[in-house]
Structures are given as structure tokens and as C-alpha cells.
Amino acid sequence: MKKNNCIIAGGGICGLFSAILLTDYFENVYIIEKESECGGLLKSIKLPNGAIFDQGTHVPNTTLIPEIDNILFGKEEERHLYWNDLGKLRSGNYFNGRWNLINQMLDVRNLPDDIYQKGIIELLSLTKLSQAENIVSFLCETLGPTFTQHAIAPIAQKLYGNEVELSKLVTNSSVSYFGLSRVMALDSIVSKKLKELPAFDEKLAYHNEKDFEQRLRKDKVPQRKNYYPKNNQGVGFWVAHLLKQAKDKGVKFFTNDYIDKINHENKKVTSIELGNCKEKIRCDYLFWTAPPVLALEAAGIKVLQTDVTFRSACIFHYQIDRQLLNTESHYVWNWDSKYKGFRITLYSNMQKDIISNTAKLTVETLCKPDEVDCITLEEMFNELVSIGLVDKSSLILSQKKQIIHHTFPIPTFEFVDAVASHYEQLSGAFKNIHIAGRFAGKNWFHEDVFKGVYFDLKEKFGSTS
């Protein structure tokens, strides 16, 4: 028998997916979204000339769980109508004036020879796995102090700021997220052999696709499919796809609003009050996908204040009058510390269903909030030319700069401890609350978020079949 009211805080991709599932357990499901539209960072934007861009690199992939994937992408036999199957996701990176288009791993052989020779001796001498919790100690114990100082540290400062003390960054949430704890350092034969040893497997990358695919087969790693929308649509199509399903299942939406007050009694949430429309809604189950600290404050629960610093994202979109010089990669990283851009989306290489003489790309930067006006469209376009992605004679057909504040937390120990503390405090405060999404502090990648929600709800409420 279905319960009555479920309220979901947050209309991002996690909230929309969860709402579709929760309609199987509740008569009424409400999504409360502070913005005018759902989707969070996965919304696409359209420029006046019709060019569509995403707010950064977003490439959805399957979870290998049919019930989840059918919601995310539709029935498998119909997906070819709406989705480009990208096959193997192709990335690459630019470092010290050179491209590596094999993978996103840093090639330390691009360092000056004297630094490389010193660094490789240190790397080969480190034969034990590191358990260090801070990123500097971890990298020094894994790659060695020379590669840490001359290769990884400048990139970490590019991402998190020169004023950040790197030893205060948590290993699992900082440079390891970008794949920077594993490098290309030798040749393909030696690297493949060394990777048979656990310590070297953790810090060395394969040098070619053949060796990597062979390893996947050996480890019996199932292959997920990577999709990108067809028909010149951005990742916002994914949001629209989920939004339609939620509406078809009767989900009710309050946009441009927020949960101002959480009423509770005997460790149960009883109702919520909205801040803008002032409506009060009875609540049998609260599904929270926003930062837990907001729920604690709305419930009148005292929260320990912490000094958390966020980076702002400046996102630059360009449509140009000719093809890109890189026609294979889906997205690439710029790890060269003299440039401000760090990730670049190459739409033309994902939208092979579109035949066009023009091309689109998006480059992302991170900075302090008071620095956002210092980075210009002209400067970032010149970077794209300088690193060899765009021909210098290309003309810009359309362009736009987006600024998104409070989007990228600096993963210090204080931040990670605060996230964990707020999660434990909120989950222990009420019996009828579920905390999900990235803000729960357990999962970062979308696939893990979706699977976490799916299995948690099955465990909580049982199967509906």
C-alpha cells in the first residue's frame, strides 16, 4: 500500500531520477527546486543563433542495471533514435607544450630531462602502496617528491588556487578525482610489466588502448555505453527526458522556491514550509539531495560552523566557422599550468550525426569568486589556438561566458569532515529522511549516485514488481 506524501529537496538529475522511482511508493511526490528550471549543472544553454552548449563536460553512461538504464535512456532498442553511442570514451591532455591523446593521464616524460631522470629514479624506488590521507604525502610516497613538485603540485594549484596549502587536501577527493595520481612515465613494454605489481599498477598508466583493453578482459570488467544526445541537442535533453517521465508519473513541482522550515516531532519530519509561496505541505518522507546543512538549519538544529571555501567556475562557449584540429577526442584536459583552462568539451566529436562545417567547444576554468571578471572570452579563445585545438584563422560565430559561483569545493580535511558530520547529524535527527546525491558525501559520479538511490529505495521499501 502506498504512503501519502514524499517531498524531494532538489530538482537536479538525482532528484528527478529519484522522483520517478518514488512514485511507486508514494501517492504524492513533490520536487522543490530553488531555480526556475530543474537540472542543476546539467542544463544546456542556447545562444541567440541557436547554438546549444552544456555547462561543462557531461557524458552520461549506462549502469548495466536495466531498470535504471531504461529510465535514464529509454528502451535499449529505441536508444539509437535519440542518443549517439560514443563507444570508448576518448580523452587526452596537454602538458608542458605537448599532447597525449591516448588517455587523460599525465606524461611526466614531457618534463625537462634532468627533472625527469631524477623523478623516475624516485618513482621506481617506491615499491609500497601509500596509505597517506593528505595528497602531498600520498603523492610523495607514490610518485616521489620530484614529480609531485614539478608535475602534480602546479596542476593542483591551478585547480584549487595558489594560496591553498596542498597538504591540507584529502587524497581521495582532490587530484585523484582527475586521474592525476597515475602517470605515463616509461615505455609501453616496461609499464605493462611493472603494472603486474600492485604498487606500480596504482601509479602507472597503460600506453596504448590494446594493453588497456586486454587488462579489462582479464579483470572481466563489464563495458558500459557512453551516450550523447542526437539532433544537435545538449545534455539538457537528458534532463528533459527525465522531467517528462516524472511529470507523466504525476510528480508535482515547485520551482523558484525552497524549504524554509522543516517541522518535526518525535524524530519524524511532519511537514515543510516553502519560503516563497509560503505553502505548507505534510511530509511522510523527506528525500534530501541538497547540502544537508540546509536541512539542519531549516529544522532549527544547531550546526557547527566550518570555514569551507568554494571555487567559482567560468565557462566559455564558442562556435567557430571551421572544424577543430582534434577530430577524435570527446573531451580533453589542459594540465599545462601556464594556461587557465583545465577541461574542454569537443561537441563536434560527440555529435557525429550532425554534418557541419562549423564546430563547437566549451572550456572551463576555476578561480576565486573575485577573479571571475579577470578571465575574458578573448583570452580563453587564444588559449584554444595556442594549444592547437582551434586553427588560428578560425572566425567566432557565437560565444558566451557563464559564471557559476559556489560550484567547486576545495576538498580540505575540514570540508570533508564537515560533509560527514552534517550527514551523520541529519540522518540521525529524523527517522523518515533519506540523504542522497553528491552532497551525501558517498558518491561523486552519476552512475554511483543512481545505483545508490536505486538499491537504497529497494532495501527501504521493497520491490514493486
Coordinates of C-alpha atoms in Angstrom, one line a residue:
M1 CA 0.0 0.0 0.0
K2 CA 1.4 3.4 -1.0
K3 CA 2.2 6.0 1.6
N4 CA 1.0 9.6 1.2
N5 CA 3.5 12.4 0.7
C6 CA 7.1 12.3 -0.3
I7 CA 9.0 15.6 -0.6
I8 CA 12.2 15.8 -2.6
A9 CA 14.6 18.7 -2.0
G10 CA 16.4 19.5 -5.2
G11 CA 15.5 19.1 -8.8
G12 CA 18.8 18.1 -10.2
I13 CA 19.5 14.9 -12.0
C14 CA 19.5 12.9 -8.8
G15 CA 16.2 14.4 -7.6
L16 CA 14.5 13.7 -11.0
F17 CA 15.6 10.1 -11.1
S18 CA 14.6 9.5 -7.5
A19 CA 11.2 11.1 -8.1
I20 CA 10.4 8.6 -10.9
L21 CA 11.2 5.7 -8.5
L22 CA 9.5 7.2 -5.5
T23 CA 6.1 7.4 -7.3
D24 CA 6.0 3.6 -6.9
Y25 CA 5.9 4.0 -3.2
F26 CA 4.0 7.3 -2.5
E27 CA 0.7 8.7 -3.6
N28 CA 2.1 12.2 -3.9
V29 CA 5.7 13.1 -4.8
Y30 CA 6.8 16.8 -4.8
I31 CA 10.1 18.3 -6.0
I32 CA 11.2 21.6 -4.5
E33 CA 13.7 23.3 -6.8
K34 CA 15.3 26.7 -6.0
E35 CA 16.0 27.6 -9.7
S36 CA 13.4 28.3 -12.3
E37 CA 14.2 25.1 -14.1
C38 CA 15.3 21.6 -13.0
G39 CA 18.5 20.0 -14.0
G40 CA 21.2 21.7 -11.9
L41 CA 24.6 21.9 -13.7
L42 CA 23.2 19.6 -16.4
K43 CA 21.1 22.2 -18.0
S44 CA 22.1 23.3 -21.5
I45 CA 22.0 26.8 -22.8
K46 CA 21.0 28.1 -26.3
L47 CA 22.6 31.2 -27.8
P48 CA 20.6 33.6 -30.0
N49 CA 21.8 31.9 -33.2
G50 CA 20.6 28.5 -31.9
A51 CA 23.9 27.0 -30.9
I52 CA 23.5 24.8 -27.8
F53 CA 26.2 24.3 -25.2
D54 CA 26.5 22.4 -21.9
Q55 CA 27.7 23.8 -18.6
G56 CA 30.9 21.7 -18.7
T57 CA 31.7 18.2 -19.8
H58 CA 28.8 15.8 -19.2
V59 CA 28.8 12.4 -20.9
P60 CA 26.1 10.0 -19.5
N61 CA 26.9 6.3 -19.3
T62 CA 24.9 3.2 -18.6
T63 CA 24.9 1.5 -15.2
L64 CA 24.5 -2.1 -16.5
I65 CA 21.3 -2.3 -14.5
P66 CA 18.4 -2.5 -17.0
E67 CA 15.8 -1.0 -14.6
I68 CA 18.0 2.1 -14.1
D69 CA 19.2 2.4 -17.7
N70 CA 15.7 2.2 -19.1
I71 CA 14.7 5.2 -17.0
L72 CA 17.9 7.1 -17.9
F73 CA 18.0 6.4 -21.7
G74 CA 14.8 4.7 -22.7
K75 CA 14.3 1.2 -24.0
E76 CA 17.5 -0.2 -25.4
E77 CA 16.1 -0.9 -28.8
E78 CA 14.9 2.7 -29.2
R79 CA 18.0 4.5 -27.9
H80 CA 19.6 4.8 -31.3
L81 CA 16.8 7.3 -32.2
Y82 CA 17.9 9.8 -29.6
W83 CA 21.4 9.0 -28.5
N84 CA 24.8 8.9 -30.1
D85 CA 26.7 5.8 -28.9
L86 CA 30.2 7.2 -28.4
G87 CA 31.8 3.8 -27.9
K88 CA 35.0 4.1 -26.0
L89 CA 35.2 7.5 -24.4
R90 CA 38.2 9.3 -25.9
S91 CA 40.1 11.8 -23.9
G92 CA 43.6 13.3 -23.8
N93 CA 45.6 16.0 -22.1
Y94 CA 48.0 18.8 -22.9
F95 CA 51.0 19.2 -20.6
N96 CA 54.3 21.1 -20.9
G97 CA 53.6 22.0 -24.5
R98 CA 52.7 18.5 -25.8
W99 CA 49.6 16.5 -26.3
N100 CA 48.9 13.0 -25.1
L101 CA 45.8 11.8 -26.9
I102 CA 45.9 8.2 -25.6
N103 CA 44.3 9.0 -22.2
Q104 CA 44.0 11.7 -19.6
M105 CA 47.0 10.6 -17.6
L106 CA 49.9 13.0 -17.2
D107 CA 53.0 12.1 -19.3
V108 CA 55.9 13.1 -17.0
R109 CA 58.3 12.3 -19.8
N110 CA 57.4 15.8 -21.1
L111 CA 59.3 17.3 -18.1
P112 CA 62.8 18.7 -18.6
D113 CA 65.3 15.8 -18.9
D114 CA 67.1 16.5 -15.6
I115 CA 63.9 16.6 -13.7
Y116 CA 62.5 13.5 -15.4
Q117 CA 65.7 11.5 -14.7
K118 CA 65.6 12.4 -11.0
G119 CA 61.9 11.8 -10.7
I120 CA 61.9 8.4 -12.4
I121 CA 64.6 7.1 -10.1
E122 CA 62.4 8.1 -7.1
L123 CA 59.3 6.6 -8.7
L124 CA 61.0 3.2 -9.3
S125 CA 62.3 3.1 -5.7
L126 CA 58.9 3.4 -4.2
T127 CA 57.5 -0.1 -4.1
K128 CA 54.9 0.1 -1.4
L129 CA 51.3 1.3 -1.5
S130 CA 50.7 4.5 0.3
Q131 CA 48.0 4.9 2.9
A132 CA 48.6 8.6 3.4
E133 CA 45.4 10.7 3.8
N134 CA 46.8 14.0 2.6
I135 CA 47.5 14.4 -1.1
V136 CA 51.1 15.7 -0.7
S137 CA 52.3 12.7 1.4
F138 CA 50.4 10.3 -0.8
L139 CA 52.0 11.6 -4.0
C140 CA 55.5 11.8 -2.5
E141 CA 55.1 8.2 -1.3
T142 CA 53.7 7.1 -4.6
L143 CA 55.3 9.1 -7.4
G144 CA 58.1 10.7 -5.4
P145 CA 58.8 14.3 -4.4
T146 CA 60.2 15.4 -7.7
F147 CA 57.2 14.5 -9.9
T148 CA 55.0 15.8 -7.1
Q149 CA 56.7 19.2 -7.0
H150 CA 57.2 19.7 -10.7
A151 CA 54.2 18.0 -12.3
I152 CA 51.2 17.5 -9.9
A153 CA 51.5 20.4 -7.4
P154 CA 51.3 23.1 -10.2
I155 CA 48.1 21.4 -11.5
A156 CA 46.6 21.2 -8.0
Q157 CA 47.3 24.9 -7.5
K158 CA 45.8 25.7 -10.9
L159 CA 42.6 23.9 -9.8
Y160 CA 42.4 25.0 -6.2
G161 CA 44.4 28.2 -6.1
N162 CA 48.0 29.2 -5.2
E163 CA 47.0 30.2 -1.7
V164 CA 45.8 26.7 -0.8
E165 CA 48.1 24.6 1.4
L166 CA 48.2 21.3 -0.6
S167 CA 49.0 19.2 2.5
K168 CA 45.5 20.0 3.8
L169 CA 43.8 18.4 0.8
V170 CA 42.3 14.9 1.2
T171 CA 43.8 12.2 -1.1
N172 CA 40.5 10.6 -2.3
S173 CA 38.8 13.9 -3.1
S174 CA 41.4 16.0 -4.8
V175 CA 43.8 15.2 -7.6
S176 CA 42.9 11.5 -7.6
Y177 CA 39.4 12.6 -8.9
F178 CA 41.1 13.9 -12.1
G179 CA 43.3 10.8 -12.5
L180 CA 46.4 12.7 -11.6
S181 CA 47.8 10.1 -9.2
R182 CA 48.6 7.8 -12.1
V183 CA 51.1 8.8 -14.8
M184 CA 52.8 7.7 -18.0
A185 CA 56.5 7.5 -17.1
L186 CA 58.3 4.8 -19.1
D187 CA 57.6 2.9 -22.3
S188 CA 54.7 0.6 -23.1
I189 CA 56.5 -2.7 -22.5
V190 CA 58.1 -1.7 -19.2
S191 CA 55.0 -0.1 -17.9
K192 CA 52.8 -3.1 -18.7
K193 CA 55.3 -5.4 -16.9
L194 CA 55.6 -3.2 -13.9
K195 CA 51.8 -2.9 -13.6
E196 CA 51.8 -6.6 -12.6
L197 CA 53.0 -5.3 -9.2
P198 CA 50.2 -3.7 -7.0
A199 CA 52.2 -0.5 -6.1
F200 CA 53.1 0.2 -9.7
D201 CA 49.6 -0.7 -11.0
E202 CA 48.3 2.1 -8.9
K203 CA 50.6 4.7 -10.2
L204 CA 51.4 3.8 -13.9
A205 CA 49.1 4.1 -16.9
Y206 CA 49.0 1.9 -19.9
H207 CA 50.5 3.4 -23.0
N208 CA 48.1 2.1 -25.6
E209 CA 44.5 1.0 -26.0
K210 CA 45.4 -2.6 -26.7
D211 CA 47.0 -3.2 -23.4
F212 CA 44.2 -1.4 -21.5
E213 CA 41.5 -3.4 -23.3
Q214 CA 43.4 -6.6 -22.6
R215 CA 43.5 -5.8 -18.9
L216 CA 39.8 -5.1 -18.8
R217 CA 39.1 -8.5 -20.4
K218 CA 41.5 -10.2 -17.9
D219 CA 39.7 -8.5 -14.9
K220 CA 36.3 -9.2 -16.5
V221 CA 35.3 -5.6 -16.3
P222 CA 31.9 -5.1 -18.0
Q223 CA 31.8 -2.4 -20.6
R224 CA 29.4 0.5 -20.1
K225 CA 28.0 2.5 -23.0
N226 CA 28.7 6.2 -23.3
Y227 CA 25.9 8.3 -24.8
Y228 CA 25.4 11.9 -26.0
P229 CA 22.1 13.3 -27.3
K230 CA 21.4 13.3 -31.1
N231 CA 19.8 16.0 -33.2
N232 CA 22.1 18.8 -32.1
Q233 CA 20.8 18.8 -28.6
G234 CA 22.9 19.2 -25.5
V235 CA 22.9 17.2 -22.2
G236 CA 19.8 19.2 -21.3
F237 CA 17.9 16.6 -23.4
W238 CA 18.7 14.1 -20.6
V239 CA 17.1 16.4 -18.1
A240 CA 14.1 16.9 -20.3
H241 CA 13.8 13.1 -20.8
L242 CA 13.7 12.5 -17.0
L243 CA 11.5 15.5 -16.4
K244 CA 8.8 14.2 -18.8
Q245 CA 8.8 10.8 -17.1
A246 CA 8.5 12.4 -13.7
K247 CA 5.5 14.6 -14.9
D248 CA 3.9 11.6 -16.6
K249 CA 4.0 9.7 -13.3
G250 CA 2.3 12.6 -11.5
V251 CA 5.2 14.3 -9.8
K252 CA 4.4 17.9 -8.7
F253 CA 6.9 20.7 -9.0
F254 CA 7.6 23.8 -7.0
T255 CA 10.3 25.8 -8.8
N256 CA 11.8 29.1 -7.8
D257 CA 11.2 28.0 -4.2
Y258 CA 13.0 26.4 -1.3
I259 CA 12.3 24.7 2.0
D260 CA 12.4 27.4 4.6
K261 CA 11.2 25.4 7.6
I262 CA 11.1 21.7 8.5
N263 CA 8.5 20.9 11.2
H264 CA 9.2 17.7 13.1
E265 CA 8.0 15.8 16.2
N266 CA 9.4 12.7 17.9
K267 CA 12.3 12.4 15.4
K268 CA 10.0 12.5 12.4
V269 CA 9.5 15.2 9.8
T270 CA 5.8 16.1 9.8
S271 CA 5.6 18.9 7.3
I272 CA 7.7 21.5 5.4
E273 CA 7.1 25.2 4.7
L274 CA 8.2 26.8 1.5
G275 CA 10.0 30.2 1.6
N276 CA 8.5 32.0 -1.4
C277 CA 4.9 30.7 -1.9
K278 CA 4.6 30.1 1.8
E279 CA 2.8 26.8 1.2
K280 CA 2.8 24.2 4.0
I281 CA 2.9 20.5 2.8
R282 CA 2.5 17.5 5.0
C283 CA 5.5 15.2 4.8
D284 CA 5.7 11.4 5.3
Y285 CA 9.1 11.0 3.8
L286 CA 11.8 13.7 3.1
F287 CA 14.3 12.9 0.3
W288 CA 17.1 15.3 0.5
T289 CA 19.5 15.9 -2.4
A290 CA 20.7 19.4 -1.4
P291 CA 23.5 20.1 1.1
P292 CA 22.5 18.6 4.5
V293 CA 23.4 21.7 6.3
L294 CA 20.4 23.5 4.7
A295 CA 18.1 20.9 6.1
L296 CA 19.6 21.2 9.6
E297 CA 19.2 24.9 9.5
A298 CA 15.6 24.6 8.2
A299 CA 14.8 22.2 11.1
G300 CA 16.3 24.6 13.7
I301 CA 19.1 22.3 14.6
K302 CA 22.3 23.9 15.7
V303 CA 25.1 23.4 13.2
L304 CA 28.8 23.6 13.9
Q305 CA 30.1 26.3 11.6
T306 CA 33.1 25.5 9.4
D307 CA 35.3 27.5 7.1
V308 CA 34.5 26.0 3.7
T309 CA 35.9 27.6 0.5
F310 CA 34.4 27.2 -2.9
R311 CA 35.9 27.9 -6.3
S312 CA 33.9 29.7 -8.9
A313 CA 33.6 28.2 -12.4
C314 CA 34.0 30.4 -15.5
I315 CA 32.6 28.5 -18.6
F316 CA 33.4 29.8 -22.1
H317 CA 31.4 28.6 -25.1
Y318 CA 32.5 29.1 -28.7
Q319 CA 31.1 28.2 -32.1
I320 CA 33.6 28.7 -34.9
D321 CA 33.4 28.6 -38.7
R322 CA 35.6 25.5 -39.3
Q323 CA 36.3 22.1 -37.9
L324 CA 38.5 21.5 -34.9
L325 CA 42.1 20.4 -35.3
N326 CA 41.4 17.5 -33.0
T327 CA 38.6 15.4 -34.6
E328 CA 38.7 12.3 -32.3
S329 CA 38.6 13.3 -28.6
H330 CA 35.3 13.8 -26.9
Y331 CA 36.9 16.0 -24.3
V332 CA 40.4 16.9 -23.2
W333 CA 42.3 18.2 -20.2
N334 CA 44.7 21.1 -20.2
W335 CA 47.2 20.3 -17.4
D336 CA 49.7 22.9 -18.5
S337 CA 50.0 25.3 -15.6
K338 CA 50.6 28.4 -17.7
Y339 CA 47.0 28.2 -19.0
K340 CA 43.8 28.9 -17.1
G341 CA 41.5 26.4 -18.8
F342 CA 41.5 22.9 -17.5
R343 CA 38.8 20.9 -19.3
I344 CA 37.5 21.3 -22.8
T345 CA 34.4 19.7 -24.4
L346 CA 34.6 19.0 -28.1
Y347 CA 30.9 18.7 -29.1
S348 CA 31.6 18.1 -32.8
N349 CA 33.4 14.8 -32.0
M350 CA 30.4 13.6 -30.0
Q351 CA 27.7 14.6 -32.4
K352 CA 28.7 12.6 -35.4
D353 CA 25.1 12.6 -36.6
I354 CA 25.4 16.3 -37.4
I355 CA 27.3 17.2 -40.7
S356 CA 28.5 20.7 -40.4
N357 CA 31.4 22.9 -41.5
T358 CA 31.3 24.7 -38.1
A359 CA 32.4 23.4 -34.7
K360 CA 31.5 24.0 -31.0
L361 CA 33.6 23.7 -27.9
T362 CA 33.4 24.7 -24.2
V363 CA 36.4 25.4 -22.0
E364 CA 36.2 25.5 -18.2
T365 CA 38.3 27.5 -15.6
L366 CA 38.2 27.7 -11.9
C367 CA 39.1 30.8 -9.8
K368 CA 38.3 32.7 -6.7
P369 CA 34.9 34.5 -6.8
D370 CA 36.6 37.9 -7.0
E371 CA 38.6 36.8 -10.1
V372 CA 35.8 35.9 -12.4
D373 CA 35.9 39.2 -14.3
C374 CA 39.6 38.9 -14.9
I375 CA 39.2 36.0 -17.3
T376 CA 37.9 37.0 -20.7
L377 CA 36.4 35.4 -23.8
E378 CA 39.3 36.6 -25.9
E379 CA 41.9 35.2 -23.5
M380 CA 40.4 31.8 -23.4
F381 CA 39.9 31.6 -27.2
N382 CA 43.6 32.5 -27.6
E383 CA 44.4 29.5 -25.3
L384 CA 42.5 27.2 -27.6
V385 CA 44.5 28.4 -30.5
S386 CA 47.8 28.3 -28.6
I387 CA 47.4 24.6 -27.6
G388 CA 46.4 23.6 -31.1
L389 CA 42.7 22.8 -30.8
V390 CA 41.5 25.6 -33.0
D391 CA 43.0 26.9 -36.2
K392 CA 44.3 30.5 -35.8
S393 CA 42.3 31.7 -38.8
S394 CA 39.0 30.5 -37.4
L395 CA 36.3 33.0 -37.0
I396 CA 34.0 33.0 -34.0
L397 CA 30.3 32.7 -35.0
S398 CA 28.9 32.9 -31.5
Q399 CA 30.3 33.0 -27.9
K400 CA 29.3 33.3 -24.3
K401 CA 30.8 33.4 -20.9
Q402 CA 29.0 31.8 -17.9
I403 CA 29.9 32.3 -14.3
I404 CA 28.8 29.8 -11.7
H405 CA 29.7 30.6 -8.1
H406 CA 29.9 28.1 -5.2
T407 CA 30.2 25.1 -7.5
F408 CA 33.6 23.5 -6.7
P409 CA 34.5 23.0 -3.0
I410 CA 38.2 22.8 -2.1
P411 CA 38.5 19.3 -0.6
T412 CA 40.3 20.1 2.6
F413 CA 40.1 17.9 5.7
E414 CA 37.9 20.5 7.2
F415 CA 35.4 20.3 4.3
V416 CA 35.3 16.5 4.2
D417 CA 34.8 16.3 7.9
A418 CA 32.0 18.9 7.7
V419 CA 30.2 17.0 5.0
A420 CA 30.5 13.8 7.0
S421 CA 29.4 15.5 10.2
H422 CA 26.4 17.2 8.6
Y423 CA 25.3 13.9 7.0
E424 CA 25.5 12.0 10.3
Q425 CA 23.8 14.8 12.2
L426 CA 20.9 14.9 9.7
S427 CA 20.5 11.2 9.2
G428 CA 20.4 10.7 12.9
A429 CA 17.9 13.5 13.5
F430 CA 14.9 12.0 11.7
K431 CA 13.6 8.5 11.1
N432 CA 11.8 9.4 7.8
I433 CA 14.6 11.2 5.9
H434 CA 16.9 9.9 3.1
I435 CA 20.0 11.9 2.1
A436 CA 21.2 11.2 -1.5
G437 CA 23.3 12.6 -4.3
R438 CA 26.8 14.1 -4.2
F439 CA 26.1 16.1 -1.0
A440 CA 25.7 12.8 0.9
G441 CA 29.5 12.6 0.6
K442 CA 29.5 9.0 -0.5
N443 CA 29.2 9.1 -4.3
W444 CA 30.6 11.6 -6.8
F445 CA 29.9 10.0 -10.2
H446 CA 26.4 9.9 -11.6
E447 CA 26.4 6.2 -12.1
D448 CA 27.2 5.6 -8.4
V449 CA 24.6 8.1 -7.3
F450 CA 21.9 6.4 -9.4
K451 CA 22.8 2.9 -8.2
G452 CA 22.9 4.1 -4.6
V453 CA 19.4 5.6 -4.8
Y454 CA 18.0 2.5 -6.6
F455 CA 19.3 0.0 -4.1
D456 CA 18.6 2.1 -1.1
L457 CA 15.0 2.5 -2.0
K458 CA 14.6 -1.2 -2.8
E459 CA 16.1 -2.0 0.6
K460 CA 13.9 0.6 2.4
F461 CA 10.5 -0.1 0.6
G462 CA 11.0 -3.4 -1.2
S463 CA 10.3 -4.3 -4.8
T464 CA 7.2 -3.0 -6.6
S465 CA 7.1 -5.8 -9.1

